[in-house]
Each structure stands twice: as structure tokens, then as C-alpha cells.
């Protein structure tokens, strides 16, 4: 077993910073050697805060550094394909935030580079590592609810990201619902065969410029004969709301709750409880666990449980959902290869 994996984090926005912090302070067997961001001030600031010896605003310096074993790519999705290829060609293992790319043809290209260069790639679908979702998967596999026949997913944010983010995000189906598409595959144990998607702008009128929406629904069918629906919303002003449910032939598993602490207050005015306030609190453990898994796999020379292939499968569903939204028609997954133009 390799003692330490020397890492560099590319992109130091919200997710990049969390990954850097985890690698620097919480992940056994990891050594954060470098952080990189196009904004030199941000790279220097994070390096200073986390005690990282090297920082840069130029990614090529990371790829040319033979001492770096692995890169964590937390940059905008439009940059993923290029950075993955460069990382693979420099012999560095890869952790990349979802989605794998914006485009299915690009996804095929990066998968080819990963395979040819014999590097490991893990895609950042952190919900698989959340203790509640992981336990649900375990209970489903154990047969506790019989055969899974329906999936229901809810992902609601308390507000929309700014226009600058939406412009390059790939839209609500690729940026947001893709987590539910992946976890649906994970929990149902079956591939998606068709999607029907709809959406509207209810609050954020600026999204019209980018042909995006702030409220969406995707209806799924699976190879197993099961079905499901996924809601995505940028309008949950009451708080951050992520939930899931799998209905089986003998019962149901409900995952997630609006409750931040399991405390309910009863007064003459009724009952109240606190709501999960923001993204970091809900999936703090999941982000740490997924990165620990990545590092552990590299140390043991094993393949991660969520790979570039899973990234492509979820991307296919997202591309199909986007096309269904645009055309108003059901899209079958075997046809998505014909409509994989960049968004």
C-alpha cells in the first residue's frame, strides 16, 4: 500500500475549497501539495490558510510536476474535458466534480484517454457516500422493501446561483438533477431507458437568456420496468431540501429530512423544527467520505466505486432530459448519442 497520495486541487471556489480543506486536514493518506486557481490572490489565500507549500494560477505547472500523484478538478464544467485529458496524459489520477463533461462525445474522448493512460478516475457524486443514501442502498440490496418499483427524488435550493454561473452550468438538468439521475441508478439497480422533462421559470427571469429554468421535473423509466420522478427547484426559500424515496413491492425507504437536528418544539402555537440551513451542513460527511474513498483506492491500487463510466451514464440521462425539455417529447436513451451537442 502506498503511504501517501500527493494531491493538487484545481479550482478553489466553494467545492474546490472544501475538497482542499478535507485533503489538508481530514483525509488519512493524503498530502495536499498544491492548490491552483486562475485568480492568483485566491490560490495564495487558500494555500496560506491551509498551510499548503505551493500555489499557482497556471494548471500546466501542476501537470508538469512529477511529484503530484492526483488532481482534484473542481473547475467549471466547460473546462473538465481538457483538464481530464491533460491529467491523464501526465499520468495523474483524477477526481472530477460532476458532470464529467457537457458533451457525450467529449465524455467518450476523456474515457479513452483515461483508459489509454491507465489512470484512475472518480466522479464527484457525493450522495452515494452520504450515510443515509448508503444505508438505503444496503437495505434495498438486502430485500427489505422487496423489488424496487418507483423512485422519487427532490432537490431544492434556497435560491439560484448568479447569472455568471448559470451561463456555464449546462442548465438545471445537468447541473442539479444529475445528482438525482445518478442516485436513482444507484438505488434502483437499473439503467434509465427513457425520460420526459418539463420546466418553467417561476422566479428568476434572467434564466430565459440561457434557455434554462428554475423549476423542473423529470419522469424516468428503467430497464427493470420501474419508474420514477425527479424534481429540481431553485426556489426553496425556506432552506436546503434534499430527499429521496424508493417504493418497493413490500415497503418503502424514505431518505433525508428537512430537519437539521432531530428536535421538535411543541407550544400552544403548534409544532416547529429547524430546517437544514445550507448545502455544507447536509453533505459535509459525504464530501469527506467520497474523498477518503478516492485516496484509499489510490493507496490500495483499486478502482473507485463511482467511475468515469458512471459519469457518462448520468450525463446521458441529463442530455436526454435537456432534449426532452426543449422538444416537449419523450426521449429514449438509445437515441441520445444523436443529440449530444454542447449546451
mmCIF file with all atom_site columns, C-alpha atoms in Angstrom, residues 124-255:
data_model
loop_
_atom_site.group_PDB
_atom_site.id
_atom_site.type_symbol
_atom_site.label_atom_id
_atom_site.label_alt_id
_atom_site.label_comp_id
_atom_site.label_asym_id
_atom_site.label_entity_id
_atom_site.label_seq_id
_atom_site.pdbx_PDB_ins_code
_atom_site.Cartn_x
_atom_site.Cartn_y
_atom_site.Cartn_z
_atom_site.occupancy
_atom_site.B_iso_or_equiv
_atom_site.pdbx_formal_charge
_atom_site.auth_seq_id
_atom_site.auth_comp_id
_atom_site.auth_asym_id
_atom_site.auth_atom_id
_atom_site.pdbx_PDB_model_num
ATOM 1   C CA . UNK A 1 124 ? -17.945 13.522 -7.564  1.00 0.00 ? 124 UNK A CA 1
ATOM 2   C CA . UNK A 1 125 ? -21.382 12.023 -6.966  1.00 0.00 ? 125 UNK A CA 1
ATOM 3   C CA . UNK A 1 126 ? -21.129 12.535 -3.217  1.00 0.00 ? 126 UNK A CA 1
ATOM 4   C CA . UNK A 1 127 ? -24.682 11.407 -2.407  1.00 0.00 ? 127 UNK A CA 1
ATOM 5   C CA . UNK A 1 128 ? -23.566 7.797  -2.859  1.00 0.00 ? 128 UNK A CA 1
ATOM 6   C CA . UNK A 1 129 ? -21.303 8.320  0.167   1.00 0.00 ? 129 UNK A CA 1
ATOM 7   C CA . UNK A 1 130 ? -23.886 10.070 2.343   1.00 0.00 ? 130 UNK A CA 1
ATOM 8   C CA . UNK A 1 131 ? -24.595 7.693  5.253   1.00 0.00 ? 131 UNK A CA 1
ATOM 9   C CA . UNK A 1 132 ? -28.375 7.849  4.720   1.00 0.00 ? 132 UNK A CA 1
ATOM 10  C CA . UNK A 1 133 ? -28.235 7.045  0.989   1.00 0.00 ? 133 UNK A CA 1
ATOM 11  C CA . UNK A 1 134 ? -25.575 4.370  1.583   1.00 0.00 ? 134 UNK A CA 1
ATOM 12  C CA . UNK A 1 135 ? -27.765 2.714  4.237   1.00 0.00 ? 135 UNK A CA 1
ATOM 13  C CA . UNK A 1 136 ? -30.768 2.861  1.916   1.00 0.00 ? 136 UNK A CA 1
ATOM 14  C CA . UNK A 1 137 ? -28.778 1.089  -0.798  1.00 0.00 ? 137 UNK A CA 1
ATOM 15  C CA . UNK A 1 138 ? -27.737 -1.575 1.712   1.00 0.00 ? 138 UNK A CA 1
ATOM 16  C CA . UNK A 1 139 ? -31.321 -2.143 2.868   1.00 0.00 ? 139 UNK A CA 1
ATOM 17  C CA . UNK A 1 140 ? -32.631 -2.326 -0.710  1.00 0.00 ? 140 UNK A CA 1
ATOM 18  C CA . UNK A 1 141 ? -29.986 -4.903 -1.654  1.00 0.00 ? 141 UNK A CA 1
ATOM 19  C CA . UNK A 1 142 ? -30.940 -6.891 1.452   1.00 0.00 ? 142 UNK A CA 1
ATOM 20  C CA . UNK A 1 143 ? -34.505 -7.106 0.126   1.00 0.00 ? 143 UNK A CA 1
ATOM 21  C CA . UNK A 1 144 ? -36.079 -5.094 2.951   1.00 0.00 ? 144 UNK A CA 1
ATOM 22  C CA . UNK A 1 145 ? -38.644 -3.449 0.640   1.00 0.00 ? 145 UNK A CA 1
ATOM 23  C CA . UNK A 1 146 ? -38.925 -6.189 -1.957  1.00 0.00 ? 146 UNK A CA 1
ATOM 24  C CA . UNK A 1 147 ? -38.335 -5.267 -5.600  1.00 0.00 ? 147 UNK A CA 1
ATOM 25  C CA . UNK A 1 148 ? -37.836 -1.505 -6.205  1.00 0.00 ? 148 UNK A CA 1
ATOM 26  C CA . UNK A 1 149 ? -40.603 -0.227 -8.473  1.00 0.00 ? 149 UNK A CA 1
ATOM 27  C CA . UNK A 1 150 ? -40.606 3.588  -8.064  1.00 0.00 ? 150 UNK A CA 1
ATOM 28  C CA . UNK A 1 151 ? -38.004 6.271  -7.307  1.00 0.00 ? 151 UNK A CA 1
ATOM 29  C CA . UNK A 1 152 ? -38.823 9.779  -6.137  1.00 0.00 ? 152 UNK A CA 1
ATOM 30  C CA . UNK A 1 153 ? -36.153 12.455 -5.827  1.00 0.00 ? 153 UNK A CA 1
ATOM 31  C CA . UNK A 1 154 ? -36.391 16.049 -4.594  1.00 0.00 ? 154 UNK A CA 1
ATOM 32  C CA . UNK A 1 155 ? -33.553 18.575 -4.906  1.00 0.00 ? 155 UNK A CA 1
ATOM 33  C CA . UNK A 1 156 ? -34.411 22.123 -3.875  1.00 0.00 ? 156 UNK A CA 1
ATOM 34  C CA . UNK A 1 157 ? -32.006 25.004 -3.385  1.00 0.00 ? 157 UNK A CA 1
ATOM 35  C CA . UNK A 1 158 ? -32.952 28.082 -1.344  1.00 0.00 ? 158 UNK A CA 1
ATOM 36  C CA . UNK A 1 159 ? -32.076 30.343 -4.268  1.00 0.00 ? 159 UNK A CA 1
ATOM 37  C CA . UNK A 1 160 ? -30.486 30.494 -7.687  1.00 0.00 ? 160 UNK A CA 1
ATOM 38  C CA . UNK A 1 161 ? -26.777 30.898 -8.393  1.00 0.00 ? 161 UNK A CA 1
ATOM 39  C CA . UNK A 1 162 ? -25.884 34.119 -10.230 1.00 0.00 ? 162 UNK A CA 1
ATOM 40  C CA . UNK A 1 163 ? -26.246 34.532 -13.987 1.00 0.00 ? 163 UNK A CA 1
ATOM 41  C CA . UNK A 1 164 ? -22.489 34.092 -14.488 1.00 0.00 ? 164 UNK A CA 1
ATOM 42  C CA . UNK A 1 165 ? -22.727 30.574 -13.042 1.00 0.00 ? 165 UNK A CA 1
ATOM 43  C CA . UNK A 1 166 ? -25.950 29.621 -14.846 1.00 0.00 ? 166 UNK A CA 1
ATOM 44  C CA . UNK A 1 167 ? -24.408 30.683 -18.165 1.00 0.00 ? 167 UNK A CA 1
ATOM 45  C CA . UNK A 1 168 ? -21.784 27.916 -17.974 1.00 0.00 ? 168 UNK A CA 1
ATOM 46  C CA . UNK A 1 169 ? -23.546 25.348 -15.780 1.00 0.00 ? 169 UNK A CA 1
ATOM 47  C CA . UNK A 1 170 ? -25.184 23.278 -18.507 1.00 0.00 ? 170 UNK A CA 1
ATOM 48  C CA . UNK A 1 171 ? -28.616 24.083 -17.121 1.00 0.00 ? 171 UNK A CA 1
ATOM 49  C CA . UNK A 1 172 ? -30.721 22.699 -14.310 1.00 0.00 ? 172 UNK A CA 1
ATOM 50  C CA . UNK A 1 173 ? -30.850 19.161 -15.752 1.00 0.00 ? 173 UNK A CA 1
ATOM 51  C CA . UNK A 1 174 ? -27.050 18.804 -15.951 1.00 0.00 ? 174 UNK A CA 1
ATOM 52  C CA . UNK A 1 175 ? -26.014 20.976 -13.034 1.00 0.00 ? 175 UNK A CA 1
ATOM 53  C CA . UNK A 1 176 ? -28.619 19.965 -10.481 1.00 0.00 ? 176 UNK A CA 1
ATOM 54  C CA . UNK A 1 177 ? -30.787 16.977 -11.467 1.00 0.00 ? 177 UNK A CA 1
ATOM 55  C CA . UNK A 1 178 ? -27.726 14.961 -12.493 1.00 0.00 ? 178 UNK A CA 1
ATOM 56  C CA . UNK A 1 179 ? -27.158 14.082 -8.817  1.00 0.00 ? 179 UNK A CA 1
ATOM 57  C CA . UNK A 1 180 ? -30.640 12.547 -8.699  1.00 0.00 ? 180 UNK A CA 1
ATOM 58  C CA . UNK A 1 181 ? -30.121 10.752 -12.015 1.00 0.00 ? 181 UNK A CA 1
ATOM 59  C CA . UNK A 1 182 ? -27.018 9.099  -10.586 1.00 0.00 ? 182 UNK A CA 1
ATOM 60  C CA . UNK A 1 183 ? -28.550 8.225  -7.228  1.00 0.00 ? 183 UNK A CA 1
ATOM 61  C CA . UNK A 1 184 ? -31.621 6.808  -8.998  1.00 0.00 ? 184 UNK A CA 1
ATOM 62  C CA . UNK A 1 185 ? -29.364 4.375  -10.902 1.00 0.00 ? 185 UNK A CA 1
ATOM 63  C CA . UNK A 1 186 ? -27.516 3.597  -7.659  1.00 0.00 ? 186 UNK A CA 1
ATOM 64  C CA . UNK A 1 187 ? -30.618 2.851  -5.582  1.00 0.00 ? 187 UNK A CA 1
ATOM 65  C CA . UNK A 1 188 ? -32.814 1.232  -8.213  1.00 0.00 ? 188 UNK A CA 1
ATOM 66  C CA . UNK A 1 189 ? -30.036 -1.014 -9.529  1.00 0.00 ? 189 UNK A CA 1
ATOM 67  C CA . UNK A 1 190 ? -31.245 -0.495 -13.092 1.00 0.00 ? 190 UNK A CA 1
ATOM 68  C CA . UNK A 1 191 ? -30.444 1.728  -16.058 1.00 0.00 ? 191 UNK A CA 1
ATOM 69  C CA . UNK A 1 192 ? -32.741 4.514  -17.258 1.00 0.00 ? 192 UNK A CA 1
ATOM 70  C CA . UNK A 1 193 ? -34.391 3.821  -20.611 1.00 0.00 ? 193 UNK A CA 1
ATOM 71  C CA . UNK A 1 194 ? -36.409 6.999  -21.237 1.00 0.00 ? 194 UNK A CA 1
ATOM 72  C CA . UNK A 1 195 ? -37.042 10.470 -19.863 1.00 0.00 ? 195 UNK A CA 1
ATOM 73  C CA . UNK A 1 196 ? -39.755 13.093 -20.163 1.00 0.00 ? 196 UNK A CA 1
ATOM 74  C CA . UNK A 1 197 ? -38.861 16.532 -18.809 1.00 0.00 ? 197 UNK A CA 1
ATOM 75  C CA . UNK A 1 198 ? -40.642 19.803 -18.250 1.00 0.00 ? 198 UNK A CA 1
ATOM 76  C CA . UNK A 1 199 ? -39.674 23.099 -16.668 1.00 0.00 ? 199 UNK A CA 1
ATOM 77  C CA . UNK A 1 200 ? -40.629 26.706 -16.046 1.00 0.00 ? 200 UNK A CA 1
ATOM 78  C CA . UNK A 1 201 ? -39.155 29.978 -14.868 1.00 0.00 ? 201 UNK A CA 1
ATOM 79  C CA . UNK A 1 202 ? -41.123 30.896 -11.760 1.00 0.00 ? 202 UNK A CA 1
ATOM 80  C CA . UNK A 1 203 ? -38.861 33.456 -10.084 1.00 0.00 ? 203 UNK A CA 1
ATOM 81  C CA . UNK A 1 204 ? -35.544 34.061 -11.873 1.00 0.00 ? 204 UNK A CA 1
ATOM 82  C CA . UNK A 1 205 ? -36.402 35.778 -15.152 1.00 0.00 ? 205 UNK A CA 1
ATOM 83  C CA . UNK A 1 206 ? -32.727 36.184 -16.140 1.00 0.00 ? 206 UNK A CA 1
ATOM 84  C CA . UNK A 1 207 ? -32.619 32.424 -16.888 1.00 0.00 ? 207 UNK A CA 1
ATOM 85  C CA . UNK A 1 208 ? -34.600 32.964 -20.077 1.00 0.00 ? 208 UNK A CA 1
ATOM 86  C CA . UNK A 1 209 ? -31.444 34.348 -21.693 1.00 0.00 ? 209 UNK A CA 1
ATOM 87  C CA . UNK A 1 210 ? -29.725 30.985 -21.144 1.00 0.00 ? 210 UNK A CA 1
ATOM 88  C CA . UNK A 1 211 ? -32.734 28.795 -22.078 1.00 0.00 ? 211 UNK A CA 1
ATOM 89  C CA . UNK A 1 212 ? -32.753 27.492 -18.508 1.00 0.00 ? 212 UNK A CA 1
ATOM 90  C CA . UNK A 1 213 ? -35.471 27.166 -15.853 1.00 0.00 ? 213 UNK A CA 1
ATOM 91  C CA . UNK A 1 214 ? -35.640 27.393 -12.069 1.00 0.00 ? 214 UNK A CA 1
ATOM 92  C CA . UNK A 1 215 ? -38.249 24.644 -11.612 1.00 0.00 ? 215 UNK A CA 1
ATOM 93  C CA . UNK A 1 216 ? -38.104 21.284 -13.415 1.00 0.00 ? 216 UNK A CA 1
ATOM 94  C CA . UNK A 1 217 ? -39.478 17.763 -13.326 1.00 0.00 ? 217 UNK A CA 1
ATOM 95  C CA . UNK A 1 218 ? -38.109 14.622 -14.999 1.00 0.00 ? 218 UNK A CA 1
ATOM 96  C CA . UNK A 1 219 ? -40.083 11.400 -15.365 1.00 0.00 ? 219 UNK A CA 1
ATOM 97  C CA . UNK A 1 220 ? -37.928 8.267  -15.759 1.00 0.00 ? 220 UNK A CA 1
ATOM 98  C CA . UNK A 1 221 ? -38.447 4.690  -16.868 1.00 0.00 ? 221 UNK A CA 1
ATOM 99  C CA . UNK A 1 222 ? -35.961 1.900  -16.073 1.00 0.00 ? 222 UNK A CA 1
ATOM 100 C CA . UNK A 1 223 ? -34.903 -1.350 -17.760 1.00 0.00 ? 223 UNK A CA 1
ATOM 101 C CA . UNK A 1 224 ? -36.350 -3.261 -14.810 1.00 0.00 ? 224 UNK A CA 1
ATOM 102 C CA . UNK A 1 225 ? -39.819 -1.903 -15.564 1.00 0.00 ? 225 UNK A CA 1
ATOM 103 C CA . UNK A 1 226 ? -39.644 0.562  -12.664 1.00 0.00 ? 226 UNK A CA 1
ATOM 104 C CA . UNK A 1 227 ? -40.359 4.279  -12.993 1.00 0.00 ? 227 UNK A CA 1
ATOM 105 C CA . UNK A 1 228 ? -39.654 7.481  -11.115 1.00 0.00 ? 228 UNK A CA 1
ATOM 106 C CA . UNK A 1 229 ? -39.816 11.255 -10.966 1.00 0.00 ? 229 UNK A CA 1
ATOM 107 C CA . UNK A 1 230 ? -37.256 13.885 -10.031 1.00 0.00 ? 230 UNK A CA 1
ATOM 108 C CA . UNK A 1 231 ? -37.987 17.468 -9.020  1.00 0.00 ? 231 UNK A CA 1
ATOM 109 C CA . UNK A 1 232 ? -35.369 20.217 -9.204  1.00 0.00 ? 232 UNK A CA 1
ATOM 110 C CA . UNK A 1 233 ? -36.030 23.686 -7.822  1.00 0.00 ? 233 UNK A CA 1
ATOM 111 C CA . UNK A 1 234 ? -34.044 26.870 -7.228  1.00 0.00 ? 234 UNK A CA 1
ATOM 112 C CA . UNK A 1 235 ? -36.976 28.334 -5.303  1.00 0.00 ? 235 UNK A CA 1
ATOM 113 C CA . UNK A 1 236 ? -36.989 26.712 -1.852  1.00 0.00 ? 236 UNK A CA 1
ATOM 114 C CA . UNK A 1 237 ? -36.673 29.955 0.075   1.00 0.00 ? 237 UNK A CA 1
ATOM 115 C CA . UNK A 1 238 ? -37.342 28.127 3.351   1.00 0.00 ? 238 UNK A CA 1
ATOM 116 C CA . UNK A 1 239 ? -33.992 26.260 3.174   1.00 0.00 ? 239 UNK A CA 1
ATOM 117 C CA . UNK A 1 240 ? -31.976 23.492 1.543   1.00 0.00 ? 240 UNK A CA 1
ATOM 118 C CA . UNK A 1 241 ? -34.134 20.448 0.808   1.00 0.00 ? 241 UNK A CA 1
ATOM 119 C CA . UNK A 1 242 ? -32.781 17.116 -0.465  1.00 0.00 ? 242 UNK A CA 1
ATOM 120 C CA . UNK A 1 243 ? -34.892 13.983 -0.133  1.00 0.00 ? 243 UNK A CA 1
ATOM 121 C CA . UNK A 1 244 ? -35.448 10.662 -1.817  1.00 0.00 ? 244 UNK A CA 1
ATOM 122 C CA . UNK A 1 245 ? -37.746 7.665  -1.670  1.00 0.00 ? 245 UNK A CA 1
ATOM 123 C CA . UNK A 1 246 ? -37.723 4.198  -3.145  1.00 0.00 ? 246 UNK A CA 1
ATOM 124 C CA . UNK A 1 247 ? -41.018 2.318  -3.195  1.00 0.00 ? 247 UNK A CA 1
ATOM 125 C CA . UNK A 1 248 ? -40.781 -1.456 -3.371  1.00 0.00 ? 248 UNK A CA 1
ATOM 126 C CA . UNK A 1 249 ? -43.229 -4.306 -3.702  1.00 0.00 ? 249 UNK A CA 1
ATOM 127 C CA . UNK A 1 250 ? -43.061 -4.874 0.078   1.00 0.00 ? 250 UNK A CA 1
ATOM 128 C CA . UNK A 1 251 ? -42.393 -1.436 1.523   1.00 0.00 ? 251 UNK A CA 1
ATOM 129 C CA . UNK A 1 252 ? -40.733 1.951  1.082   1.00 0.00 ? 252 UNK A CA 1
ATOM 130 C CA . UNK A 1 253 ? -37.479 3.641  2.121   1.00 0.00 ? 253 UNK A CA 1
ATOM 131 C CA . UNK A 1 254 ? -37.527 7.397  2.710   1.00 0.00 ? 254 UNK A CA 1
ATOM 132 C CA . UNK A 1 255 ? -34.160 9.172  2.662   1.00 0.00 ? 255 UNK A CA 1
#
